[in-house]
PDB file of C-alpha atoms in Angstrom:
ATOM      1  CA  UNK A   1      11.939   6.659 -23.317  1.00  0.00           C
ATOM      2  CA  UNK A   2      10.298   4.506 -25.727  1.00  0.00           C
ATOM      3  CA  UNK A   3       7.077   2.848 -25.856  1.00  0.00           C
ATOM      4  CA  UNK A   4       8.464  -0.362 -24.938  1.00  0.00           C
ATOM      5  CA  UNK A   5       9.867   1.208 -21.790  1.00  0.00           C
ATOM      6  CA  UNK A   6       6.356   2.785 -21.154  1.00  0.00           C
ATOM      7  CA  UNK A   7       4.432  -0.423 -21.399  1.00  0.00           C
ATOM      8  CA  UNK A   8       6.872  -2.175 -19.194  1.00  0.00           C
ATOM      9  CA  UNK A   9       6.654   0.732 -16.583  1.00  0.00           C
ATOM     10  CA  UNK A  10       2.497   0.550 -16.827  1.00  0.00           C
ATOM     11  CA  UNK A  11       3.088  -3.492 -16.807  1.00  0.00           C
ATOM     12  CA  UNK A  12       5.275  -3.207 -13.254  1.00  0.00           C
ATOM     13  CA  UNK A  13       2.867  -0.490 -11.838  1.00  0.00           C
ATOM     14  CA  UNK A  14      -0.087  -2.724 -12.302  1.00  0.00           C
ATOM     15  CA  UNK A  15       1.367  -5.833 -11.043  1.00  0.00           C
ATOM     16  CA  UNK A  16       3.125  -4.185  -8.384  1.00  0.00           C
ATOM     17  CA  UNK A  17      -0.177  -1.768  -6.924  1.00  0.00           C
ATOM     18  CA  UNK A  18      -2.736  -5.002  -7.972  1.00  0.00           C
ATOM     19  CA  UNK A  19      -0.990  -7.985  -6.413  1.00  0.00           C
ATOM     20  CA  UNK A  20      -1.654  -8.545  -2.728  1.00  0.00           C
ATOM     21  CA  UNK A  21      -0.055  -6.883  -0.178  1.00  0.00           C
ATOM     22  CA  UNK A  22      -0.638  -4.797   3.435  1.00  0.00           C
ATOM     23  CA  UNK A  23      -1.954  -1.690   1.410  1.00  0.00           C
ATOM     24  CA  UNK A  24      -4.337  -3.989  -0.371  1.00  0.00           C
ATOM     25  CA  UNK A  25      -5.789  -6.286   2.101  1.00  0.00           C
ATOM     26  CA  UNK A  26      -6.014  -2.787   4.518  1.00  0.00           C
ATOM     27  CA  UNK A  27      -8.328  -1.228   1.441  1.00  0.00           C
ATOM     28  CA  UNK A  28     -10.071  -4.565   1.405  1.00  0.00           C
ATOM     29  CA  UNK A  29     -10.627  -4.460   5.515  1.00  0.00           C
ATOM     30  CA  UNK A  30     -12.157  -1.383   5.235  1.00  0.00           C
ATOM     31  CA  UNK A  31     -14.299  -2.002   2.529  1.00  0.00           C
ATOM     32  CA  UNK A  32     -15.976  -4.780   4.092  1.00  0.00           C
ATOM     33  CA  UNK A  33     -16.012  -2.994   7.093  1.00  0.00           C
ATOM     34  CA  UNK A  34     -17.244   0.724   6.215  1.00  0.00           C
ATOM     35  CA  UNK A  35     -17.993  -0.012   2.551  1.00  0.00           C
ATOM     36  CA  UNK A  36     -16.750   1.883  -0.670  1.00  0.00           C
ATOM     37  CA  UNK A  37     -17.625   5.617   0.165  1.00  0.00           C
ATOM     38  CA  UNK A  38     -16.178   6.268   3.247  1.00  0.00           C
ATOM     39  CA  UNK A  39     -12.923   4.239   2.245  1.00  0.00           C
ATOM     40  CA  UNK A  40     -12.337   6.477  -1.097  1.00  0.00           C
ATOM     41  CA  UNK A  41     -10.048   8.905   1.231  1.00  0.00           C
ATOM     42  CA  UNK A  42      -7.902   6.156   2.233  1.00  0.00           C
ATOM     43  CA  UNK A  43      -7.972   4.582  -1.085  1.00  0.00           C
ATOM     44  CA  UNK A  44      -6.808   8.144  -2.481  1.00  0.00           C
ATOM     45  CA  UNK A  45      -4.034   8.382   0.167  1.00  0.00           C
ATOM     46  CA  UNK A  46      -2.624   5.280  -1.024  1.00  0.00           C
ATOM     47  CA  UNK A  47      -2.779   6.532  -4.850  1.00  0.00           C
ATOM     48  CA  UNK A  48      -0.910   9.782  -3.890  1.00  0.00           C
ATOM     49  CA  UNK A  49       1.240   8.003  -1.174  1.00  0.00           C
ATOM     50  CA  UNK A  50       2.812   5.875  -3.491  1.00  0.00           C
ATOM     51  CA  UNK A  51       4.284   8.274  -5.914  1.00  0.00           C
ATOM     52  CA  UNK A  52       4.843  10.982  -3.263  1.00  0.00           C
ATOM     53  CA  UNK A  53       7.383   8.364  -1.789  1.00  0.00           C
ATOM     54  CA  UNK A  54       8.913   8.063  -5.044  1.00  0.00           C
ATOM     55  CA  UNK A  55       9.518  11.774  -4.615  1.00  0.00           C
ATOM     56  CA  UNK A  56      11.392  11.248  -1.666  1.00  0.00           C
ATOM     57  CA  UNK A  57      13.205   8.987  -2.856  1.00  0.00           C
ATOM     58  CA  UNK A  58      14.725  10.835  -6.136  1.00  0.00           C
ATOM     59  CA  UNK A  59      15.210  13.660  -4.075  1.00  0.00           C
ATOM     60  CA  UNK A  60      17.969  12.313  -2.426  1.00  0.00           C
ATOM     61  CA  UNK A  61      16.927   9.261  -0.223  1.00  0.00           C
ATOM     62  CA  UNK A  62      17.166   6.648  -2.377  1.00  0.00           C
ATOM     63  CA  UNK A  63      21.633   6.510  -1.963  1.00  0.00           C
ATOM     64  CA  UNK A  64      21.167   6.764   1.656  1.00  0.00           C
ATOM     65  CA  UNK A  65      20.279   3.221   1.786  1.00  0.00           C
ATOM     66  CA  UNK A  66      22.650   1.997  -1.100  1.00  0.00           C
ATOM     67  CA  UNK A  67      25.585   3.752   1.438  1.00  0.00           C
ATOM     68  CA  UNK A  68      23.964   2.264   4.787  1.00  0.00           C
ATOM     69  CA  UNK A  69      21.900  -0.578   4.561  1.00  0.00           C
ATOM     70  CA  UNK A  70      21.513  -0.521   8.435  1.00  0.00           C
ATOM     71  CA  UNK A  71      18.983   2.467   7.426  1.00  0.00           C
ATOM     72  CA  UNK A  72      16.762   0.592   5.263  1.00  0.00           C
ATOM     73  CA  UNK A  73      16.795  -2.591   8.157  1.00  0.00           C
ATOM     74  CA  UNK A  74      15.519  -0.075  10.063  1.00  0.00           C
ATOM     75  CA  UNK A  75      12.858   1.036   8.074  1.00  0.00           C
ATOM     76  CA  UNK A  76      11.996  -2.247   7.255  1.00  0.00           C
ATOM     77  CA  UNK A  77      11.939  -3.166  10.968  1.00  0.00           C
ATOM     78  CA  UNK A  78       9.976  -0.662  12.297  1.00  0.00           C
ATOM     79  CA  UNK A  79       7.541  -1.082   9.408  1.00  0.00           C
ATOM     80  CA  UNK A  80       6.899  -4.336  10.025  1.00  0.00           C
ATOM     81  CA  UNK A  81       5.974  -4.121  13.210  1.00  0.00           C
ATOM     82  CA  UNK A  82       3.785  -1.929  12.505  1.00  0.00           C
ATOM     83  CA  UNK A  83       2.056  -3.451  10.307  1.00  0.00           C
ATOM     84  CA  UNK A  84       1.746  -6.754  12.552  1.00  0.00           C
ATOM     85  CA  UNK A  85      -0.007  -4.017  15.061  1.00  0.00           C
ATOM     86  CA  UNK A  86      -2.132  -3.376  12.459  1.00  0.00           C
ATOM     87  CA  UNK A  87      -2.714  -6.596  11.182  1.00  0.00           C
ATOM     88  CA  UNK A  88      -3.293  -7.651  14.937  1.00  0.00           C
ATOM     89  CA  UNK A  89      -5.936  -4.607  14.797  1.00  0.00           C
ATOM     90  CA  UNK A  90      -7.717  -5.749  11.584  1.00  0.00           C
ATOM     91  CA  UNK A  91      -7.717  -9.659  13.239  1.00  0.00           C
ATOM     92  CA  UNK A  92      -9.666  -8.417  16.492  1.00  0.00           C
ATOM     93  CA  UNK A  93     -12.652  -6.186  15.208  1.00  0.00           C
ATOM     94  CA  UNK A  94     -15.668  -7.348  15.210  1.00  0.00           C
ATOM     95  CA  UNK A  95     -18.738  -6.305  13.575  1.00  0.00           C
ATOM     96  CA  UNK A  96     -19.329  -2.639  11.709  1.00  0.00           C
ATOM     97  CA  UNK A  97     -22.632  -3.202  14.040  1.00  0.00           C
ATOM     98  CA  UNK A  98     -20.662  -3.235  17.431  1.00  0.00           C
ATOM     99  CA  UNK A  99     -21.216  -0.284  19.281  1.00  0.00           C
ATOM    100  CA  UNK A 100     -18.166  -1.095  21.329  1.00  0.00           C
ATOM    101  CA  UNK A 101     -16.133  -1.565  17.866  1.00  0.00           C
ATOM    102  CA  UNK A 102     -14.629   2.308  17.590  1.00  0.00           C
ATOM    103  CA  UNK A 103     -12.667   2.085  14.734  1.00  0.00           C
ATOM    104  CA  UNK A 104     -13.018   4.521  11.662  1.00  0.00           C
ATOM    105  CA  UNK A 105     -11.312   4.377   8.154  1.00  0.00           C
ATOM    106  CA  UNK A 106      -8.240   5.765   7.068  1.00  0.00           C
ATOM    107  CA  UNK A 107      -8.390   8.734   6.662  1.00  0.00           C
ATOM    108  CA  UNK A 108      -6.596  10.532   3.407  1.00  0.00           C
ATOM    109  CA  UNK A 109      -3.554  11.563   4.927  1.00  0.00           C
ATOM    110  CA  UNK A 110      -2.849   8.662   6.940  1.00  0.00           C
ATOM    111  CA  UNK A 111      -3.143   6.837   3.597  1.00  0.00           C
ATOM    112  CA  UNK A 112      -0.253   8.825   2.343  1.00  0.00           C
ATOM    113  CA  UNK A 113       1.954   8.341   5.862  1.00  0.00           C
ATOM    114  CA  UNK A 114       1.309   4.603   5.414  1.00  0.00           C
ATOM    115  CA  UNK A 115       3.306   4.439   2.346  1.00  0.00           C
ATOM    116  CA  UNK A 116       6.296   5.542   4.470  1.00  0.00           C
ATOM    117  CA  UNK A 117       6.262   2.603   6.870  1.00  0.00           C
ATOM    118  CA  UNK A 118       4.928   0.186   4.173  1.00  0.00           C
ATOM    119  CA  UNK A 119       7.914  -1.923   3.096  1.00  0.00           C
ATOM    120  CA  UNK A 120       6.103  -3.408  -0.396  1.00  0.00           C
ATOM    121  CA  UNK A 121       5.922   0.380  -0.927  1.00  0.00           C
ATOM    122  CA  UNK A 122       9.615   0.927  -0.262  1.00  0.00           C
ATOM    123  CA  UNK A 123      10.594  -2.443  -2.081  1.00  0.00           C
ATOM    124  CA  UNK A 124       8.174  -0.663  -4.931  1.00  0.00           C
ATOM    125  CA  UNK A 125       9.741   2.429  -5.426  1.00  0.00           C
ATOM    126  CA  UNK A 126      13.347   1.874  -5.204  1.00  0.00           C
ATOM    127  CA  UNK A 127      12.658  -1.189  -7.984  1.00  0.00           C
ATOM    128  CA  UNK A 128      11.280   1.694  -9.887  1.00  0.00           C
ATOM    129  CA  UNK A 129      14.284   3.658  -9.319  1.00  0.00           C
ATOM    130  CA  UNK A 130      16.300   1.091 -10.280  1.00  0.00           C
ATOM    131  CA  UNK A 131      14.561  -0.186 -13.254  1.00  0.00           C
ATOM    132  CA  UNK A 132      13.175   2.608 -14.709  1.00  0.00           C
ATOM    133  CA  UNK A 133      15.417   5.498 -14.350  1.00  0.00           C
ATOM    134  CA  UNK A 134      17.599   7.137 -16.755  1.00  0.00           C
ATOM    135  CA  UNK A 135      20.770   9.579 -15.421  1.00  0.00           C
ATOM    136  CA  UNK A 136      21.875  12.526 -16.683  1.00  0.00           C
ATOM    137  CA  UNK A 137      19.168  15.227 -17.874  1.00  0.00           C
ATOM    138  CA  UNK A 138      16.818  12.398 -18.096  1.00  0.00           C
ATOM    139  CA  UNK A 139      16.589  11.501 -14.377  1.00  0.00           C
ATOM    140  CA  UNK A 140      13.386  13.988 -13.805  1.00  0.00           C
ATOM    141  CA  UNK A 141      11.732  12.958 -16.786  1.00  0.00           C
ATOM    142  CA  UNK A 142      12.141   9.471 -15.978  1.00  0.00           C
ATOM    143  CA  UNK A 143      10.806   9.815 -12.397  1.00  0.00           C
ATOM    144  CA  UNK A 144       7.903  12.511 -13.741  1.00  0.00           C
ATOM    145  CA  UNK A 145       6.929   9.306 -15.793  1.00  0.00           C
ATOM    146  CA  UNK A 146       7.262   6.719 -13.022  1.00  0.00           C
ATOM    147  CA  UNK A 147       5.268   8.895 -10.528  1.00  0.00           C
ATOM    148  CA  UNK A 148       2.644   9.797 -12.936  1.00  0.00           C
ATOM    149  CA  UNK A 149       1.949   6.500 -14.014  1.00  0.00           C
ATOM    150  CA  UNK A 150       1.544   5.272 -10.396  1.00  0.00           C
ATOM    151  CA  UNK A 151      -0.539   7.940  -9.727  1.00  0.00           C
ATOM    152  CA  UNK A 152      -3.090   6.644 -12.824  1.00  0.00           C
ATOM    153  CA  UNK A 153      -2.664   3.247 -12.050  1.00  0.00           C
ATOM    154  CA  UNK A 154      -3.238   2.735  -8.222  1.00  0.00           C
ATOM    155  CA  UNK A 155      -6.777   4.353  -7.707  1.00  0.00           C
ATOM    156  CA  UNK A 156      -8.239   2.114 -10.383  1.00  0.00           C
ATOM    157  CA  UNK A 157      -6.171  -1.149  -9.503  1.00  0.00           C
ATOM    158  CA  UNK A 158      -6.623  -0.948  -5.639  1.00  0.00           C
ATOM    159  CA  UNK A 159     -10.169   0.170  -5.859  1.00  0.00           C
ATOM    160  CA  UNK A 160     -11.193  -3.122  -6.926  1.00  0.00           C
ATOM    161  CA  UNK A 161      -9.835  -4.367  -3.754  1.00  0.00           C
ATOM    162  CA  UNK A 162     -11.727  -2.011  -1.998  1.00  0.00           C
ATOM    163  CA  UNK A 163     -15.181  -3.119  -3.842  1.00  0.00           C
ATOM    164  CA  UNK A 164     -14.349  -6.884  -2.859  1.00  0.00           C
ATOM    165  CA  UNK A 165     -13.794  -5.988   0.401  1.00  0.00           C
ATOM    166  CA  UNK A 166     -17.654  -4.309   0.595  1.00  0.00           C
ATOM    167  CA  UNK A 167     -19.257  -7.441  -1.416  1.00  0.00           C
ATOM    168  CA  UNK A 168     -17.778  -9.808   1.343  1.00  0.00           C
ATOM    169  CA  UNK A 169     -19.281  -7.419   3.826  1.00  0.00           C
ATOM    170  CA  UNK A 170     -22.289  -7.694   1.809  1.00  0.00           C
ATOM    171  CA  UNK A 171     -22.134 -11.056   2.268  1.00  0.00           C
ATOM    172  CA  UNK A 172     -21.753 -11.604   6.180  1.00  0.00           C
ATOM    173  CA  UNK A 173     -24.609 -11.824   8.448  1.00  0.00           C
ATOM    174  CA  UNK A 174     -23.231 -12.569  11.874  1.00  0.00           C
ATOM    175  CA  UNK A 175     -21.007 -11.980  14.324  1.00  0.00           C
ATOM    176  CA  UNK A 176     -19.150 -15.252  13.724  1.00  0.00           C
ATOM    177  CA  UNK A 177     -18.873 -14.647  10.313  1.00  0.00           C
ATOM    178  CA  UNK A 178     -17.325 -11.049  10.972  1.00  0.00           C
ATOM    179  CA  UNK A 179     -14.914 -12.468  13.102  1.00  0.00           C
ATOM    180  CA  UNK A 180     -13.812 -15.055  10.574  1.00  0.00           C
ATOM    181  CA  UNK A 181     -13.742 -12.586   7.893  1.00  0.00           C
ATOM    182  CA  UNK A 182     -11.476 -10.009   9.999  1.00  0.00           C
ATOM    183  CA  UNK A 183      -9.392 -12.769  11.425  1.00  0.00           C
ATOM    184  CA  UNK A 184      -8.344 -14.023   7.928  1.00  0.00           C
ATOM    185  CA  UNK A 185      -7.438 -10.351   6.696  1.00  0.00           C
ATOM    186  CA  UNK A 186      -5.508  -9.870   9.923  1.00  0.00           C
ATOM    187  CA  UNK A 187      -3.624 -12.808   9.463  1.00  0.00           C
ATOM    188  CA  UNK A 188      -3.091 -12.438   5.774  1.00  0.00           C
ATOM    189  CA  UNK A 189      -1.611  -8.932   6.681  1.00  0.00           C
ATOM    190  CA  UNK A 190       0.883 -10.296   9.076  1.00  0.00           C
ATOM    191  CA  UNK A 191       1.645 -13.346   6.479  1.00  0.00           C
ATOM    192  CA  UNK A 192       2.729  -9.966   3.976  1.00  0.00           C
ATOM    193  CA  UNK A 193       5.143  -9.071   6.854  1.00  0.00           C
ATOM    194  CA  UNK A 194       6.781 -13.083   6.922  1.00  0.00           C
ATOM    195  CA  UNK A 195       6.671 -12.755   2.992  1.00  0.00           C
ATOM    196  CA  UNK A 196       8.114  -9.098   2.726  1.00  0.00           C
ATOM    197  CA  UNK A 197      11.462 -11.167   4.786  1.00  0.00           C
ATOM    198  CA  UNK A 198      11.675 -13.783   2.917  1.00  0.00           C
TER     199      UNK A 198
END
């Protein structure tokens, strides 16, 4: 492993955690929504979620969907439907004023069991498997290396979504404007779905 190969690795990490995607424009939902503090757990469930799933995959997971792809369609189709239930969730909410609006962040381990049904964090960590592991006695090293710089990279990366999120909500002083706001994120969730296809 040689510097080159780390500064790729922190290079892919970044651009893969930073660019936009369902775990992003969720962090940025709830920031606008319930503001920084009370989304940190759900931030931090992402941050862990994302190399705990890398776990799961070295351990064995990863050549179950290399040997049946029908697996990963799966995965990919239940996923997405769940996040289009989510993004339909995120569309519909209305103000953080609302008393009829009942909704709460996520909390830290739902952050975590997102990662599972997230398919930009499945398409993440099996690139990383791909890309940046070695075989032989090197395999645990290498994925030690891949998880841990996930793990230093996501919290910072995605909690600048999460601060955008609570200056647009900073921002918005009516109902109308709520609805617009949470109607875009909504649909920009479901348009990660169409994109996550293609």
């Amino acid at each position: 492993m040689t510097m080159e190969w780390f500064a790729t690795l922190l290079g892919f990490a970044i651009l893969t955690c930073g660019t936009p995607g369902p775990n992003n424009l969720m962090l940025t939902a709830s920031g606008a929504n319930f503001g920084a503090r009370r989304t940190l757990p759900h931030l931090l469930g992402v941050s862990f979620g994302q190399p705990v799933l890398q776990l799961v995959l070295a351990l064995g997971l990863y050549p179950l969907f290399e040997q049946w792809p029908l697996l990963r369609l799966a995965l990919q189709v239940f996923g997405s439907a769940y996040l289009l239930w989510l993004a339909l969730r995120i569309a519909l909410a209305g103000s953080p004023a609302d008393p009829a609006q009942r909704s709460r962040p996520l909390n830290f381990v739902e952050g975590i069991g997102f990662q599972f049904i997230n398919p930009k964090a499945w398409m993440m960590g099996i690139s990383a498997i791909s890309l940046f592991t070695f075989s032989g006695q090197a395999y645990w090293t290498s994925q030690m290396a891949v998880m841990s710089i996930f793990l230093m990279v996501a919290a910072p990366v995605c909690y600048c979504w999460v601060l955008f999120g609570q200056q647009l909500g900073q921002w918005i002083r009516s109902e109308r404007g709520w609805r617009r706001l949470n109607g875009t994120l909504g649909a920009l969730t479901a348009l990660c779905v169409v994109m996550l296809w293609i």
